PDB file of C-alpha atoms in Angstrom:
ATOM      1  CA  UNK A1195     158.307 -44.855  33.150  1.00  0.00           C
ATOM      2  CA  UNK A1196     157.478 -47.810  30.934  1.00  0.00           C
ATOM      3  CA  UNK A1197     158.337 -47.922  27.299  1.00  0.00           C
ATOM      4  CA  UNK A1198     155.755 -49.446  24.923  1.00  0.00           C
ATOM      5  CA  UNK A1199     157.254 -49.450  21.553  1.00  0.00           C
ATOM      6  CA  UNK A1200     158.202 -45.921  20.672  1.00  0.00           C
ATOM      7  CA  UNK A1201     155.995 -44.297  23.316  1.00  0.00           C
ATOM      8  CA  UNK A1202     156.788 -43.487  26.885  1.00  0.00           C
ATOM      9  CA  UNK A1203     154.148 -44.316  29.370  1.00  0.00           C
ATOM     10  CA  UNK A1204     154.044 -42.093  32.464  1.00  0.00           C
ATOM     11  CA  UNK A1205     152.271 -43.038  35.618  1.00  0.00           C
ATOM     12  CA  UNK A1206     149.039 -41.192  36.318  1.00  0.00           C
ATOM     13  CA  UNK A1207     148.452 -39.763  39.768  1.00  0.00           C
ATOM     14  CA  UNK A1208     144.937 -39.810  41.077  1.00  0.00           C
ATOM     15  CA  UNK A1209     143.730 -37.698  43.912  1.00  0.00           C
ATOM     16  CA  UNK A1210     141.545 -39.540  46.220  1.00  0.00           C
ATOM     17  CA  UNK A1211     139.090 -37.446  48.125  1.00  0.00           C
ATOM     18  CA  UNK A1212     138.238 -38.373  51.617  1.00  0.00           C
ATOM     19  CA  UNK A1213     134.630 -38.390  52.837  1.00  0.00           C
ATOM     20  CA  UNK A1214     135.260 -35.240  54.937  1.00  0.00           C
ATOM     21  CA  UNK A1215     136.336 -33.198  51.919  1.00  0.00           C
ATOM     22  CA  UNK A1216     132.765 -32.998  50.661  1.00  0.00           C
ATOM     23  CA  UNK A1217     131.600 -31.868  54.075  1.00  0.00           C
ATOM     24  CA  UNK A1218     134.219 -29.120  54.265  1.00  0.00           C
ATOM     25  CA  UNK A1219     133.380 -27.854  50.776  1.00  0.00           C
ATOM     26  CA  UNK A1220     129.701 -27.873  51.656  1.00  0.00           C
ATOM     27  CA  UNK A1221     130.297 -25.882  54.816  1.00  0.00           C
ATOM     28  CA  UNK A1222     132.391 -23.335  52.962  1.00  0.00           C
ATOM     29  CA  UNK A1223     129.757 -22.954  50.236  1.00  0.00           C
ATOM     30  CA  UNK A1224     126.864 -22.591  52.697  1.00  0.00           C
ATOM     31  CA  UNK A1225     128.574 -20.202  55.155  1.00  0.00           C
ATOM     32  CA  UNK A1226     126.600 -16.957  55.197  1.00  0.00           C
ATOM     33  CA  UNK A1227     128.458 -13.825  54.096  1.00  0.00           C
ATOM     34  CA  UNK A1228     129.753 -11.643  56.879  1.00  0.00           C
ATOM     35  CA  UNK A1229     127.512  -8.672  57.687  1.00  0.00           C
ATOM     36  CA  UNK A1230     128.943  -5.245  56.792  1.00  0.00           C
ATOM     37  CA  UNK A1231     130.180  -3.079  59.642  1.00  0.00           C
ATOM     38  CA  UNK A1232     127.743  -0.377  60.789  1.00  0.00           C
ATOM     39  CA  UNK A1233     128.662   3.161  59.796  1.00  0.00           C
ATOM     40  CA  UNK A1234     130.317   5.253  62.518  1.00  0.00           C
ATOM     41  CA  UNK A1235     127.932   7.470  64.516  1.00  0.00           C
ATOM     42  CA  UNK A1236     127.798  11.106  63.442  1.00  0.00           C
ATOM     43  CA  UNK A1237     129.825  13.512  65.606  1.00  0.00           C
ATOM     44  CA  UNK A1238     127.810  15.419  68.245  1.00  0.00           C
ATOM     45  CA  UNK A1239     126.827  18.934  67.167  1.00  0.00           C
ATOM     46  CA  UNK A1240     129.094  21.612  68.498  1.00  0.00           C
ATOM     47  CA  UNK A1241     127.794  24.431  70.699  1.00  0.00           C
ATOM     48  CA  UNK A1242     128.204  26.845  67.798  1.00  0.00           C
ATOM     49  CA  UNK A1243     126.077  24.671  65.535  1.00  0.00           C
ATOM     50  CA  UNK A1244     123.469  24.209  68.252  1.00  0.00           C
ATOM     51  CA  UNK A1245     123.257  27.915  68.870  1.00  0.00           C
ATOM     52  CA  UNK A1246     123.086  28.563  65.147  1.00  0.00           C
ATOM     53  CA  UNK A1247     120.238  26.044  64.909  1.00  0.00           C
ATOM     54  CA  UNK A1248     118.083  27.887  67.445  1.00  0.00           C
ATOM     55  CA  UNK A1249     119.176  31.457  66.687  1.00  0.00           C
ATOM     56  CA  UNK A1250     116.837  32.141  63.702  1.00  0.00           C
ATOM     57  CA  UNK A1251     113.751  31.832  65.941  1.00  0.00           C
ATOM     58  CA  UNK A1252     114.854  34.839  67.977  1.00  0.00           C
ATOM     59  CA  UNK A1253     117.293  36.738  65.807  1.00  0.00           C
ATOM     60  CA  UNK A1254     114.892  38.772  63.612  1.00  0.00           C
ATOM     61  CA  UNK A1255     112.989  40.377  66.499  1.00  0.00           C
ATOM     62  CA  UNK A1256     116.072  40.885  68.644  1.00  0.00           C
ATOM     63  CA  UNK A1257     118.061  42.389  65.820  1.00  0.00           C
ATOM     64  CA  UNK A1258     115.154  44.547  64.752  1.00  0.00           C
ATOM     65  CA  UNK A1259     114.573  45.992  68.230  1.00  0.00           C
ATOM     66  CA  UNK A1260     118.298  46.380  68.815  1.00  0.00           C
ATOM     67  CA  UNK A1261     118.795  48.139  65.496  1.00  0.00           C
ATOM     68  CA  UNK A1262     115.870  50.487  66.186  1.00  0.00           C
ATOM     69  CA  UNK A1263     117.181  51.324  69.647  1.00  0.00           C
ATOM     70  CA  UNK A1264     120.718  51.868  68.462  1.00  0.00           C
ATOM     71  CA  UNK A1265     119.422  53.887  65.524  1.00  0.00           C
ATOM     72  CA  UNK A1266     117.472  56.247  67.790  1.00  0.00           C
ATOM     73  CA  UNK A1267     120.468  56.689  70.096  1.00  0.00           C
ATOM     74  CA  UNK A1268     122.786  57.296  67.149  1.00  0.00           C
ATOM     75  CA  UNK A1269     120.349  59.806  65.660  1.00  0.00           C
ATOM     76  CA  UNK A1270     120.044  61.683  68.979  1.00  0.00           C
ATOM     77  CA  UNK A1271     123.802  61.767  69.546  1.00  0.00           C
ATOM     78  CA  UNK A1272     124.279  62.997  66.001  1.00  0.00           C
ATOM     79  CA  UNK A1273     121.698  65.727  66.581  1.00  0.00           C
ATOM     80  CA  UNK A1274     123.517  66.820  69.741  1.00  0.00           C
ATOM     81  CA  UNK A1275     126.777  67.046  67.829  1.00  0.00           C
ATOM     82  CA  UNK A1276     125.251  68.895  64.871  1.00  0.00           C
ATOM     83  CA  UNK A1277     122.697  71.151  66.648  1.00  0.00           C
ATOM     84  CA  UNK A1278     123.402  70.944  70.390  1.00  0.00           C
ATOM     85  CA  UNK A1279     121.418  73.964  71.545  1.00  0.00           C
ATOM     86  CA  UNK A1280     118.299  73.182  69.514  1.00  0.00           C
ATOM     87  CA  UNK A1281     118.355  69.468  70.406  1.00  0.00           C
ATOM     88  CA  UNK A1282     118.689  70.118  74.135  1.00  0.00           C
ATOM     89  CA  UNK A1283     115.964  72.773  74.019  1.00  0.00           C
ATOM     90  CA  UNK A1284     113.514  70.442  72.291  1.00  0.00           C
ATOM     91  CA  UNK A1285     114.406  67.698  74.774  1.00  0.00           C
ATOM     92  CA  UNK A1286     113.683  70.008  77.722  1.00  0.00           C
ATOM     93  CA  UNK A1287     110.394  71.134  76.169  1.00  0.00           C
ATOM     94  CA  UNK A1288     109.322  67.510  75.713  1.00  0.00           C
ATOM     95  CA  UNK A1289     110.179  66.602  79.307  1.00  0.00           C
ATOM     96  CA  UNK A1290     108.352  69.641  80.697  1.00  0.00           C
ATOM     97  CA  UNK A1291     105.292  68.821  78.587  1.00  0.00           C
ATOM     98  CA  UNK A1292     105.081  65.223  79.808  1.00  0.00           C
ATOM     99  CA  UNK A1293     105.855  66.249  83.392  1.00  0.00           C
ATOM    100  CA  UNK A1294     103.122  68.874  83.472  1.00  0.00           C
ATOM    101  CA  UNK A1295     100.534  66.510  82.022  1.00  0.00           C
ATOM    102  CA  UNK A1296     101.543  63.928  84.623  1.00  0.00           C
ATOM    103  CA  UNK A1297     101.293  66.513  87.391  1.00  0.00           C
ATOM    104  CA  UNK A1298      97.814  67.542  86.298  1.00  0.00           C
ATOM    105  CA  UNK A1299      96.583  63.963  86.071  1.00  0.00           C
ATOM    106  CA  UNK A1300      97.825  63.366  89.619  1.00  0.00           C
ATOM    107  CA  UNK A1301      96.502  66.534  91.256  1.00  0.00           C
ATOM    108  CA  UNK A1302      93.348  67.442  89.309  1.00  0.00           C
ATOM    109  CA  UNK A1303      89.999  66.051  90.494  1.00  0.00           C
ATOM    110  CA  UNK A1304      88.256  63.688  88.073  1.00  0.00           C
ATOM    111  CA  UNK A1305      85.596  66.210  87.027  1.00  0.00           C
ATOM    112  CA  UNK A1306      88.140  68.799  85.819  1.00  0.00           C
ATOM    113  CA  UNK A1307      89.829  68.655  82.422  1.00  0.00           C
ATOM    114  CA  UNK A1308      93.487  69.166  81.635  1.00  0.00           C
ATOM    115  CA  UNK A1309      94.736  72.734  81.377  1.00  0.00           C
ATOM    116  CA  UNK A1310      96.521  72.638  78.030  1.00  0.00           C
ATOM    117  CA  UNK A1311      97.398  76.332  78.240  1.00  0.00           C
ATOM    118  CA  UNK A1312      99.371  75.573  81.387  1.00  0.00           C
ATOM    119  CA  UNK A1313     101.095  72.688  79.596  1.00  0.00           C
ATOM    120  CA  UNK A1314     101.991  75.016  76.735  1.00  0.00           C
ATOM    121  CA  UNK A1315     103.500  77.480  79.228  1.00  0.00           C
ATOM    122  CA  UNK A1316     105.663  74.729  80.689  1.00  0.00           C
ATOM    123  CA  UNK A1317     106.755  73.516  77.268  1.00  0.00           C
ATOM    124  CA  UNK A1318     107.747  77.038  76.237  1.00  0.00           C
ATOM    125  CA  UNK A1319     109.733  77.446  79.460  1.00  0.00           C
ATOM    126  CA  UNK A1320     111.655  74.237  78.734  1.00  0.00           C
ATOM    127  CA  UNK A1321     112.281  75.345  75.159  1.00  0.00           C
ATOM    128  CA  UNK A1322     113.320  78.931  75.899  1.00  0.00           C
ATOM    129  CA  UNK A1323     114.954  78.733  79.332  1.00  0.00           C
ATOM    130  CA  UNK A1324     115.652  75.287  80.760  1.00  0.00           C
ATOM    131  CA  UNK A1325     117.260  73.691  77.706  1.00  0.00           C
ATOM    132  CA  UNK A1326     119.483  76.635  76.704  1.00  0.00           C
ATOM    133  CA  UNK A1327     120.481  77.462  80.298  1.00  0.00           C
ATOM    134  CA  UNK A1328     121.519  73.887  81.028  1.00  0.00           C
ATOM    135  CA  UNK A1329     123.532  73.784  77.811  1.00  0.00           C
ATOM    136  CA  UNK A1330     125.530  76.891  78.699  1.00  0.00           C
ATOM    137  CA  UNK A1331     125.731  76.078  82.426  1.00  0.00           C
ATOM    138  CA  UNK A1332     127.263  72.628  81.972  1.00  0.00           C
ATOM    139  CA  UNK A1333     129.743  73.932  79.390  1.00  0.00           C
ATOM    140  CA  UNK A1334     130.690  76.751  81.754  1.00  0.00           C
ATOM    141  CA  UNK A1335     131.051  74.580  84.829  1.00  0.00           C
ATOM    142  CA  UNK A1336     133.175  72.022  82.953  1.00  0.00           C
ATOM    143  CA  UNK A1337     135.637  74.791  82.064  1.00  0.00           C
ATOM    144  CA  UNK A1338     135.711  76.323  85.546  1.00  0.00           C
ATOM    145  CA  UNK A1339     136.121  72.916  87.241  1.00  0.00           C
ATOM    146  CA  UNK A1340     137.407  70.584  84.510  1.00  0.00           C
ATOM    147  CA  UNK A1341     138.349  67.591  86.667  1.00  0.00           C
ATOM    148  CA  UNK A1342     135.944  64.768  87.511  1.00  0.00           C
ATOM    149  CA  UNK A1343     137.389  63.578  90.809  1.00  0.00           C
ATOM    150  CA  UNK A1344     135.254  63.506  93.951  1.00  0.00           C
ATOM    151  CA  UNK A1345     136.394  66.908  95.252  1.00  0.00           C
ATOM    152  CA  UNK A1346     135.751  68.600  91.894  1.00  0.00           C
ATOM    153  CA  UNK A1347     132.370  66.899  91.674  1.00  0.00           C
ATOM    154  CA  UNK A1348     131.345  68.322  95.047  1.00  0.00           C
ATOM    155  CA  UNK A1349     132.491  71.777  93.916  1.00  0.00           C
ATOM    156  CA  UNK A1350     130.222  71.527  90.878  1.00  0.00           C
ATOM    157  CA  UNK A1351     127.352  70.349  93.052  1.00  0.00           C
ATOM    158  CA  UNK A1352     127.820  73.302  95.406  1.00  0.00           C
ATOM    159  CA  UNK A1353     127.893  75.804  92.547  1.00  0.00           C
ATOM    160  CA  UNK A1354     124.762  74.254  91.079  1.00  0.00           C
ATOM    161  CA  UNK A1355     122.827  74.512  94.333  1.00  0.00           C
ATOM    162  CA  UNK A1356     124.171  77.941  95.324  1.00  0.00           C
ATOM    163  CA  UNK A1357     124.146  79.725  91.954  1.00  0.00           C
ATOM    164  CA  UNK A1358     122.240  77.994  89.165  1.00  0.00           C
ATOM    165  CA  UNK A1359     119.380  76.563  91.231  1.00  0.00           C
ATOM    166  CA  UNK A1360     118.101  79.772  92.881  1.00  0.00           C
ATOM    167  CA  UNK A1361     118.450  81.798  89.671  1.00  0.00           C
ATOM    168  CA  UNK A1362     116.629  79.326  87.417  1.00  0.00           C
ATOM    169  CA  UNK A1363     113.874  78.808  90.020  1.00  0.00           C
ATOM    170  CA  UNK A1364     113.251  82.554  90.206  1.00  0.00           C
ATOM    171  CA  UNK A1365     113.091  82.691  86.401  1.00  0.00           C
ATOM    172  CA  UNK A1366     110.658  79.761  86.350  1.00  0.00           C
ATOM    173  CA  UNK A1367     108.183  81.242  88.820  1.00  0.00           C
ATOM    174  CA  UNK A1368     108.434  84.751  87.349  1.00  0.00           C
ATOM    175  CA  UNK A1369     107.985  83.559  83.745  1.00  0.00           C
ATOM    176  CA  UNK A1370     105.037  81.347  84.595  1.00  0.00           C
ATOM    177  CA  UNK A1371     103.340  84.024  86.717  1.00  0.00           C
ATOM    178  CA  UNK A1372     103.898  86.684  84.076  1.00  0.00           C
ATOM    179  CA  UNK A1373     102.237  84.528  81.402  1.00  0.00           C
ATOM    180  CA  UNK A1374      99.253  84.138  83.718  1.00  0.00           C
ATOM    181  CA  UNK A1375      98.876  87.912  83.838  1.00  0.00           C
ATOM    182  CA  UNK A1376     100.160  88.491  87.350  1.00  0.00           C
ATOM    183  CA  UNK A1377     101.506  91.920  88.181  1.00  0.00           C
ATOM    184  CA  UNK A1378     105.011  92.636  89.436  1.00  0.00           C
ATOM    185  CA  UNK A1379     103.883  92.901  93.098  1.00  0.00           C
ATOM    186  CA  UNK A1380     102.040  89.587  92.715  1.00  0.00           C
ATOM    187  CA  UNK A1381     105.122  87.959  91.174  1.00  0.00           C
ATOM    188  CA  UNK A1382     107.276  89.228  94.034  1.00  0.00           C
ATOM    189  CA  UNK A1383     104.755  87.902  96.542  1.00  0.00           C
ATOM    190  CA  UNK A1384     104.787  84.514  94.790  1.00  0.00           C
ATOM    191  CA  UNK A1385     108.574  84.404  94.941  1.00  0.00           C
ATOM    192  CA  UNK A1386     108.539  85.193  98.651  1.00  0.00           C
ATOM    193  CA  UNK A1387     106.039  82.424  99.251  1.00  0.00           C
ATOM    194  CA  UNK A1388     107.360  79.680  96.927  1.00  0.00           C
ATOM    195  CA  UNK A1389     111.080  80.163  96.308  1.00  0.00           C
ATOM    196  CA  UNK A1390     112.394  79.159  99.763  1.00  0.00           C
ATOM    197  CA  UNK A1391     110.342  75.903  99.987  1.00  0.00           C
ATOM    198  CA  UNK A1392     111.445  75.072  96.447  1.00  0.00           C
ATOM    199  CA  UNK A1393     115.145  75.601  97.264  1.00  0.00           C
ATOM    200  CA  UNK A1394     114.806  73.446 100.397  1.00  0.00           C
ATOM    201  CA  UNK A1395     113.175  70.664  98.385  1.00  0.00           C
ATOM    202  CA  UNK A1396     115.933  70.974  95.777  1.00  0.00           C
ATOM    203  CA  UNK A1397     118.583  70.453  98.447  1.00  0.00           C
ATOM    204  CA  UNK A1398     116.957  67.105  99.204  1.00  0.00           C
ATOM    205  CA  UNK A1399     116.399  65.937  95.626  1.00  0.00           C
ATOM    206  CA  UNK A1400     119.273  67.260  93.517  1.00  0.00           C
ATOM    207  CA  UNK A1401     122.596  66.424  95.258  1.00  0.00           C
ATOM    208  CA  UNK A1402     122.564  62.722  94.300  1.00  0.00           C
ATOM    209  CA  UNK A1403     121.367  63.546  90.782  1.00  0.00           C
ATOM    210  CA  UNK A1404     124.111  66.144  90.375  1.00  0.00           C
ATOM    211  CA  UNK A1405     126.767  63.768  91.695  1.00  0.00           C
ATOM    212  CA  UNK A1406     125.854  61.127  89.098  1.00  0.00           C
ATOM    213  CA  UNK A1407     125.663  63.729  86.328  1.00  0.00           C
ATOM    214  CA  UNK A1408     128.970  65.471  87.058  1.00  0.00           C
ATOM    215  CA  UNK A1409     130.924  62.348  87.987  1.00  0.00           C
ATOM    216  CA  UNK A1410     129.958  59.831  85.320  1.00  0.00           C
ATOM    217  CA  UNK A1411     128.296  61.618  82.366  1.00  0.00           C
ATOM    218  CA  UNK A1412     130.146  63.335  79.479  1.00  0.00           C
ATOM    219  CA  UNK A1413     129.600  67.086  79.223  1.00  0.00           C
ATOM    220  CA  UNK A1414     127.620  66.955  75.975  1.00  0.00           C
ATOM    221  CA  UNK A1415     125.150  64.462  77.512  1.00  0.00           C
ATOM    222  CA  UNK A1416     124.825  66.132  80.918  1.00  0.00           C
ATOM    223  CA  UNK A1417     121.811  68.293  79.924  1.00  0.00           C
ATOM    224  CA  UNK A1418     119.969  65.165  78.736  1.00  0.00           C
ATOM    225  CA  UNK A1419     120.666  63.310  81.983  1.00  0.00           C
ATOM    226  CA  UNK A1420     119.817  66.371  84.070  1.00  0.00           C
ATOM    227  CA  UNK A1421     116.535  66.811  82.195  1.00  0.00           C
ATOM    228  CA  UNK A1422     115.778  63.131  82.760  1.00  0.00           C
ATOM    229  CA  UNK A1423     116.303  63.586  86.497  1.00  0.00           C
ATOM    230  CA  UNK A1424     114.251  66.765  86.226  1.00  0.00           C
ATOM    231  CA  UNK A1425     111.148  64.833  85.199  1.00  0.00           C
ATOM    232  CA  UNK A1426     110.060  64.145  88.793  1.00  0.00           C
ATOM    233  CA  UNK A1427     111.330  67.558  89.867  1.00  0.00           C
ATOM    234  CA  UNK A1428     109.309  69.235  87.127  1.00  0.00           C
ATOM    235  CA  UNK A1429     106.163  67.495  88.345  1.00  0.00           C
ATOM    236  CA  UNK A1430     106.778  69.193  91.678  1.00  0.00           C
ATOM    237  CA  UNK A1431     107.615  72.536  90.046  1.00  0.00           C
ATOM    238  CA  UNK A1432     104.530  72.567  87.860  1.00  0.00           C
ATOM    239  CA  UNK A1433     102.455  71.760  90.925  1.00  0.00           C
ATOM    240  CA  UNK A1434     104.011  74.707  92.778  1.00  0.00           C
ATOM    241  CA  UNK A1435     103.512  76.969  89.770  1.00  0.00           C
ATOM    242  CA  UNK A1436      99.882  75.943  89.538  1.00  0.00           C
ATOM    243  CA  UNK A1437      99.100  77.167  93.042  1.00  0.00           C
ATOM    244  CA  UNK A1438      96.844  80.158  93.363  1.00  0.00           C
ATOM    245  CA  UNK A1439      98.562  83.504  93.395  1.00  0.00           C
ATOM    246  CA  UNK A1440      99.120  84.944  96.857  1.00  0.00           C
ATOM    247  CA  UNK A1441      97.071  87.856  98.070  1.00  0.00           C
ATOM    248  CA  UNK A1442      98.734  91.250  97.819  1.00  0.00           C
ATOM    249  CA  UNK A1443      97.942  93.970 100.294  1.00  0.00           C
ATOM    250  CA  UNK A1444      97.105  97.164  98.517  1.00  0.00           C
ATOM    251  CA  UNK A1445      98.181 100.245 100.424  1.00  0.00           C
ATOM    252  CA  UNK A1446      96.026 103.269  99.666  1.00  0.00           C
ATOM    253  CA  UNK A1447      96.835 106.807 100.686  1.00  0.00           C
ATOM    254  CA  UNK A1448      94.120 108.761 102.383  1.00  0.00           C
TER     255      UNK A1448
END
């Protein structure tokens, strides 16, 4: 330091800039800003979300039909529990009505009209005889042979073909003939003509149906399943019942 009178003189430092310093500052000032990073891609939709996305297009109809179907089944099962005899009788009457109409449409020539009186006879038989008899028969047979193994199932099938089948077929032909105004000799003649062919046909049709019914179906639903199998059988029965009455020889005393 230099003294000049009473003052102290300090040396002054100067910064000398090189020619490249201006270039560096210019480059730094003109460098474009760095571009922002792109956002991460969205995660792929899960299978649950994808299914939820497409479900509304089908859900209303599917749920509606499913709820209607389950509602009808629940109502029918509730009716069986609350009024088993009446429910099974009405079910049998409905099946016999549809079966008889089907039988007539198959067998009648085009120029003839449906015999609604005959259909009413068949419906009344299902209501008064078929439905109630099946209800009591299946309850009885489940107590006599309670097991559901193969041997017990064959026992039930044998009892059905040997006991229930012949009895209910005789009742069917006699009831139908009586409502048509046939006399007792004519009814007996009809039974002699029709009952044996009917039993033989039943031995062909019913064993498999009975096996499924006794083996896999609960007792309270067995009449419904049996009546469902009986639809085709009833078409055959109503055809047999619609045959002309057999001739009866009248013996006169001289």
